[in-house]
CSV table of C-alpha atoms in Angstrom, one decimal:
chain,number,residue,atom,x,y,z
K,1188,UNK,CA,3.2,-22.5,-6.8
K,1189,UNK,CA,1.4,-19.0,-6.6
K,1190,UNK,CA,0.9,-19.0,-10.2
K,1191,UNK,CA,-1.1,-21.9,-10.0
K,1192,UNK,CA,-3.6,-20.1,-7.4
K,1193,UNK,CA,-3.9,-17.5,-9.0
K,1194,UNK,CA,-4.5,-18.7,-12.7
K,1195,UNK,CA,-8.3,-20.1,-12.2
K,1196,UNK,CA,-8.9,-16.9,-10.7
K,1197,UNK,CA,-7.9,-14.3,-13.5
K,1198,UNK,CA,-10.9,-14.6,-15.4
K,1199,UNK,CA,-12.9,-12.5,-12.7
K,1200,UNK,CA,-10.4,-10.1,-12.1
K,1201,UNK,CA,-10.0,-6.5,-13.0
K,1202,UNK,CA,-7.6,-4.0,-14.1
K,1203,UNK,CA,-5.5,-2.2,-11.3
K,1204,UNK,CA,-6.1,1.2,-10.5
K,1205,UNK,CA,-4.2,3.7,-8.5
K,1206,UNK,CA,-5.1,4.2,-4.9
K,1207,UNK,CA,-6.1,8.0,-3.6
K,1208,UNK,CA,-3.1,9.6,-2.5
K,1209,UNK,CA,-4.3,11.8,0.3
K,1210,UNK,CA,-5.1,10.6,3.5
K,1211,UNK,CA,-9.1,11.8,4.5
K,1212,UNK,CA,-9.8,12.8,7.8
K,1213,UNK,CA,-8.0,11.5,10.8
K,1214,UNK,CA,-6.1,8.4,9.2
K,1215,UNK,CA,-2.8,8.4,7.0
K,1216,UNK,CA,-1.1,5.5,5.1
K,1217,UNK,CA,2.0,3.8,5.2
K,1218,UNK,CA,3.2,1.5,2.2
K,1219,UNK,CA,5.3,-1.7,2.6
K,1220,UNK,CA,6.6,-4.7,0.1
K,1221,UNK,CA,7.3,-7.9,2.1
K,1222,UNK,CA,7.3,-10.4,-0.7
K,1223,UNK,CA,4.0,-11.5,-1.4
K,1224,UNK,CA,1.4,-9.3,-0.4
K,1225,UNK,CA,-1.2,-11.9,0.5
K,1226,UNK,CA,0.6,-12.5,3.8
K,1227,UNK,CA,1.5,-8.9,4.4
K,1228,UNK,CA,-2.3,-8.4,4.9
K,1229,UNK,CA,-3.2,-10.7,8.2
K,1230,UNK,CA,-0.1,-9.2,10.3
K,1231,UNK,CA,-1.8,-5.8,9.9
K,1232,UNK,CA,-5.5,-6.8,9.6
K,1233,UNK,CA,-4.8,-8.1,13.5
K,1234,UNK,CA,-3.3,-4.2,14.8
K,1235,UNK,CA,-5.8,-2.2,16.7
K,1236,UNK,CA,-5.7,1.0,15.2
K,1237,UNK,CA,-5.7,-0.3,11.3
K,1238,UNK,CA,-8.9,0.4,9.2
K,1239,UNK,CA,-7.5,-1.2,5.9
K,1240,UNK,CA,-5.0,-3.0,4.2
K,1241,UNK,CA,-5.1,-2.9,0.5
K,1242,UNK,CA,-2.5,-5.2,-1.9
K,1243,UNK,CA,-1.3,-3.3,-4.7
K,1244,UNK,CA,1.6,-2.2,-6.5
K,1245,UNK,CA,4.3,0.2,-5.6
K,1246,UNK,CA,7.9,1.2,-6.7
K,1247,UNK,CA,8.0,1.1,-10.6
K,1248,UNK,CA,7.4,3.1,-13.4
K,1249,UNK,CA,4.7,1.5,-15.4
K,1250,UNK,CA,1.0,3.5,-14.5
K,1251,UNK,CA,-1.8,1.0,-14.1
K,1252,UNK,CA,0.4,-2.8,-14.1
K,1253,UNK,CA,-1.3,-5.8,-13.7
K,1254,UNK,CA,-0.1,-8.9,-11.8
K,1255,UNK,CA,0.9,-10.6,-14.5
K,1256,UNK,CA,2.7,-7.9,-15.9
K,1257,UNK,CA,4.4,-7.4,-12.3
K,1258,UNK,CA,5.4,-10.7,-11.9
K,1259,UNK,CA,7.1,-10.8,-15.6
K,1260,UNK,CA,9.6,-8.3,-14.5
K,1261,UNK,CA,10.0,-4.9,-16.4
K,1262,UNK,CA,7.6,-2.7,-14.4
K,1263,UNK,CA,9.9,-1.5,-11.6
K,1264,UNK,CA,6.9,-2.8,-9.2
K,1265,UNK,CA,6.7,-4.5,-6.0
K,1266,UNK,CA,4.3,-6.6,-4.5
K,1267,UNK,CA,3.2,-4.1,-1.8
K,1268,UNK,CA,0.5,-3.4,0.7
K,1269,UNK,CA,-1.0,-0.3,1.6
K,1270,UNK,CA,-2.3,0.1,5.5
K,1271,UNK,CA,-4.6,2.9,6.2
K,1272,UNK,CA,-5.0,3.9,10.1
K,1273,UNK,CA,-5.2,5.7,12.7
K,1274,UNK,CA,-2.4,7.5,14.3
K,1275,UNK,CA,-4.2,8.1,17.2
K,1276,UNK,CA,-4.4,4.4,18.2
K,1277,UNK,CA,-1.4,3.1,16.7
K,1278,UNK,CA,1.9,4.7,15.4
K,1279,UNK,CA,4.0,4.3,12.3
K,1280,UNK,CA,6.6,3.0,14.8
K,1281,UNK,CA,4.1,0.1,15.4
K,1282,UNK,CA,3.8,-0.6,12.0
K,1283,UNK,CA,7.9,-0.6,11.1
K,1284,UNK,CA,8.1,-3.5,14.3
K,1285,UNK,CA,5.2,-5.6,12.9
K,1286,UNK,CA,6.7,-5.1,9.2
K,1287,UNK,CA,10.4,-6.3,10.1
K,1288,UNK,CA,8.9,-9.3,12.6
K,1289,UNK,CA,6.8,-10.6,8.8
K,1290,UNK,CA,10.2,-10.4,6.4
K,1291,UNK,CA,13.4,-11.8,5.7
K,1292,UNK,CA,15.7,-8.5,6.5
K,1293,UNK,CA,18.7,-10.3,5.0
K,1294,UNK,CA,16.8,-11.7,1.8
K,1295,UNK,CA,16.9,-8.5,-0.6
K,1296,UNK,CA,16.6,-10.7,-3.9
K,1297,UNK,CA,12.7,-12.1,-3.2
K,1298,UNK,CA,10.8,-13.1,0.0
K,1299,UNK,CA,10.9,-16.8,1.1
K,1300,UNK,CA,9.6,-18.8,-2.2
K,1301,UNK,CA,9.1,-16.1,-4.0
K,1302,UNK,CA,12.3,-15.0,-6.5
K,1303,UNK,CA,12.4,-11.6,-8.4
K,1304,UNK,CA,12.3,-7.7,-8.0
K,1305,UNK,CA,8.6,-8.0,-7.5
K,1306,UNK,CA,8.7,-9.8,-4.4
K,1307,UNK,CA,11.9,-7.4,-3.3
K,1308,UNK,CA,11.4,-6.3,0.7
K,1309,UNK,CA,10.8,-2.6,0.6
K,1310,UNK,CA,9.3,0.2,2.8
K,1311,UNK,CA,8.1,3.2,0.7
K,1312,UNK,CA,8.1,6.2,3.0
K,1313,UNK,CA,4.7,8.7,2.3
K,1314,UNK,CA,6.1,11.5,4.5
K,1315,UNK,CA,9.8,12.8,5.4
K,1316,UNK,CA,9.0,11.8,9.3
K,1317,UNK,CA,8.1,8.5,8.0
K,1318,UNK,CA,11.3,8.1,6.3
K,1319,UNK,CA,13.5,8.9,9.1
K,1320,UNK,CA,11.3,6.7,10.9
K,1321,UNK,CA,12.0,3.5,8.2
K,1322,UNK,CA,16.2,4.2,8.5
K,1323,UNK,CA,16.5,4.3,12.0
K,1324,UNK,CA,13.9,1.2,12.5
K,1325,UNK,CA,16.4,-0.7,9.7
K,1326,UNK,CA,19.5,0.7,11.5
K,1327,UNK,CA,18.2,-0.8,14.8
K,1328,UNK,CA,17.0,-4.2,13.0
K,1329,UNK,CA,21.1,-4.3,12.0
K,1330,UNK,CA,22.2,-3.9,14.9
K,1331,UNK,CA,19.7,-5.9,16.8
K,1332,UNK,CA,20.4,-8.8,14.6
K,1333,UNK,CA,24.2,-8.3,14.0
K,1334,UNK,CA,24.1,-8.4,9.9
K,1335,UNK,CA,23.6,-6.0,7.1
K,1336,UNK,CA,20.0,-5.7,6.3
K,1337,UNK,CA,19.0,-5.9,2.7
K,1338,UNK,CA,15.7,-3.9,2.5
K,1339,UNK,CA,15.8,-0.8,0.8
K,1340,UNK,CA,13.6,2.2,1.7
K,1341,UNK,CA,12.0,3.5,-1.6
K,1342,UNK,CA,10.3,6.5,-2.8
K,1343,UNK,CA,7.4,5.1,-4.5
K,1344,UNK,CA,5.0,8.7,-6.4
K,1345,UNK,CA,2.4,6.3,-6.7
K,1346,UNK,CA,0.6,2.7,-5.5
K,1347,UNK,CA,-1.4,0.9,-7.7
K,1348,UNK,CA,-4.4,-1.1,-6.0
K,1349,UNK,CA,-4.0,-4.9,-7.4
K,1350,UNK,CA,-7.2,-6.7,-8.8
K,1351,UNK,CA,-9.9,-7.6,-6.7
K,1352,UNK,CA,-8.6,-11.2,-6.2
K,1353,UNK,CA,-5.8,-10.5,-4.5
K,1354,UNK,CA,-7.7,-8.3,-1.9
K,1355,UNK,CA,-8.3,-10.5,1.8
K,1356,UNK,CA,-7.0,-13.7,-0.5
K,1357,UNK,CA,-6.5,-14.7,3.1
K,1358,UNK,CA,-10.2,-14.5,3.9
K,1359,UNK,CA,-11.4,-15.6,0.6
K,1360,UNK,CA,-9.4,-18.6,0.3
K,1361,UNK,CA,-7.9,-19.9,3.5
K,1362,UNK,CA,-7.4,-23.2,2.6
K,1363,UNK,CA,-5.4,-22.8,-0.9
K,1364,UNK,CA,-3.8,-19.9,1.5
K,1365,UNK,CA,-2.7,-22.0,4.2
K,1366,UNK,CA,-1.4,-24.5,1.7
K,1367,UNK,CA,0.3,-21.7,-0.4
K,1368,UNK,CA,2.4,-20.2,2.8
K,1369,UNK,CA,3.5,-23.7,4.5
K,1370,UNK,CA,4.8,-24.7,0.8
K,1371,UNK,CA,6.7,-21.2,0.5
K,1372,UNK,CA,8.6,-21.8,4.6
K,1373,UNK,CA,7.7,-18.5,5.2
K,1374,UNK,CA,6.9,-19.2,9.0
K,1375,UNK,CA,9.7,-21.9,8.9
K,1376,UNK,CA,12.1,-18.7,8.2
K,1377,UNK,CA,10.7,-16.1,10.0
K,1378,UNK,CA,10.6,-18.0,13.7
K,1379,UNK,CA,14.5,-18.7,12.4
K,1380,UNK,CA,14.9,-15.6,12.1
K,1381,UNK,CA,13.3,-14.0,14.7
K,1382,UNK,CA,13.2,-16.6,17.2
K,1383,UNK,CA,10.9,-15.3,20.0
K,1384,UNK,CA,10.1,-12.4,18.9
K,1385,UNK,CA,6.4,-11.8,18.8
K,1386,UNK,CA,4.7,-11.8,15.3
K,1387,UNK,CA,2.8,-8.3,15.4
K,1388,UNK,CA,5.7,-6.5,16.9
K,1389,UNK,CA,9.4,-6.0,17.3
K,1390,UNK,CA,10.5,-5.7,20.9
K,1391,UNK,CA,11.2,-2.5,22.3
């Protein structure tokens, strides 16, 4: 179904590039893969605190991949999205709730729809205080939920920014987007999941 979005769009779309890796001024970055990363956008593009959200590319080996490529298989690459903020207004703690509330813990083989190691759940730690951050947030998911969770934390040396497309795909083209998550259940399977939990974060 994605494929099918995507494919009259290609022809105006350009090759990835990798995304600066240091943080300028007061903001820093955190890096997460929740399936497909046009819905991993809104959840964060909603947080007070967040200045961007970029979709890219993160946990492979290949430099510069494409989304076709990616979506082949082979890379090593997740569908991921990169959010730049402020840790003065909102924490990476804030971030972890929002990004469990917008996944399937238990699904570690694709997201919803969306089958393959490039739509694998991941968090991909930028600092060692993030990473200790990430295990005890999945520990306490675990035990919240009372089942094993099947993201992986990841060290990811680089994230690739995906073509120009894919970037605010929800802004751009909220129709074929609206259409695109009702078909994949992805709402359907979170509020199963998390019942009433809220969307943009975890409870306490």
């Amino acid at each position: 179904m994605r494929r099918l979005l995507t494919a009259t769009l290609l022809a105006g779309s350009t090759l990835a590039a990798p995304a600066l890796a240091q943080d300028q001024g007061n903001t820093a970055t955190a890096v997460f893969a929740g399936g497909c990363f046009w819905c991993m956008e809104p959840p964060y593009d909603d947080m007070t605190g967040v200045q961007a959200t970029i979709s890219g590319y993160a946990g492979g080996s290949t430099p510069n991949p494409t989304y076709e490529e990616v979506t082949a298989g082979g890379t090593g690459h997740a569908e991921a999205v990169k959010v730049v903020y402020d840790p003065s207004e909102v924490s990476y703690e804030e971030l972890l709730r929002t990004y469990w509330r917008n996944v399937d813990p238990f699904d570690g083989g694709g997201q919803f729809c969306d089958r393959g190691p490039s739509y694998r759940p991941a968090i991909f730690p930028q600092t060692q205080d993030q990473r200790e951050a990430a295990e005890a947030s999945k520990n306490a998911v675990a035990e919240q939920l009372g089942r094993e969770v099947a993201v992986t934390i990841e060290t990811a040396p680089a994230f690739y920014r995906a073509e120009d497309y894919h970037q605010n795909y929800y802004e751009k083209n909220p129709i074929q987007y609206r259409f695109y998550r009702w078909t994949c259940g992805r709402d359907d399977r979170l509020d199963e999941v998390w019942e009433d939990v809220p969307r943009l974060a975890l409870a306490e």
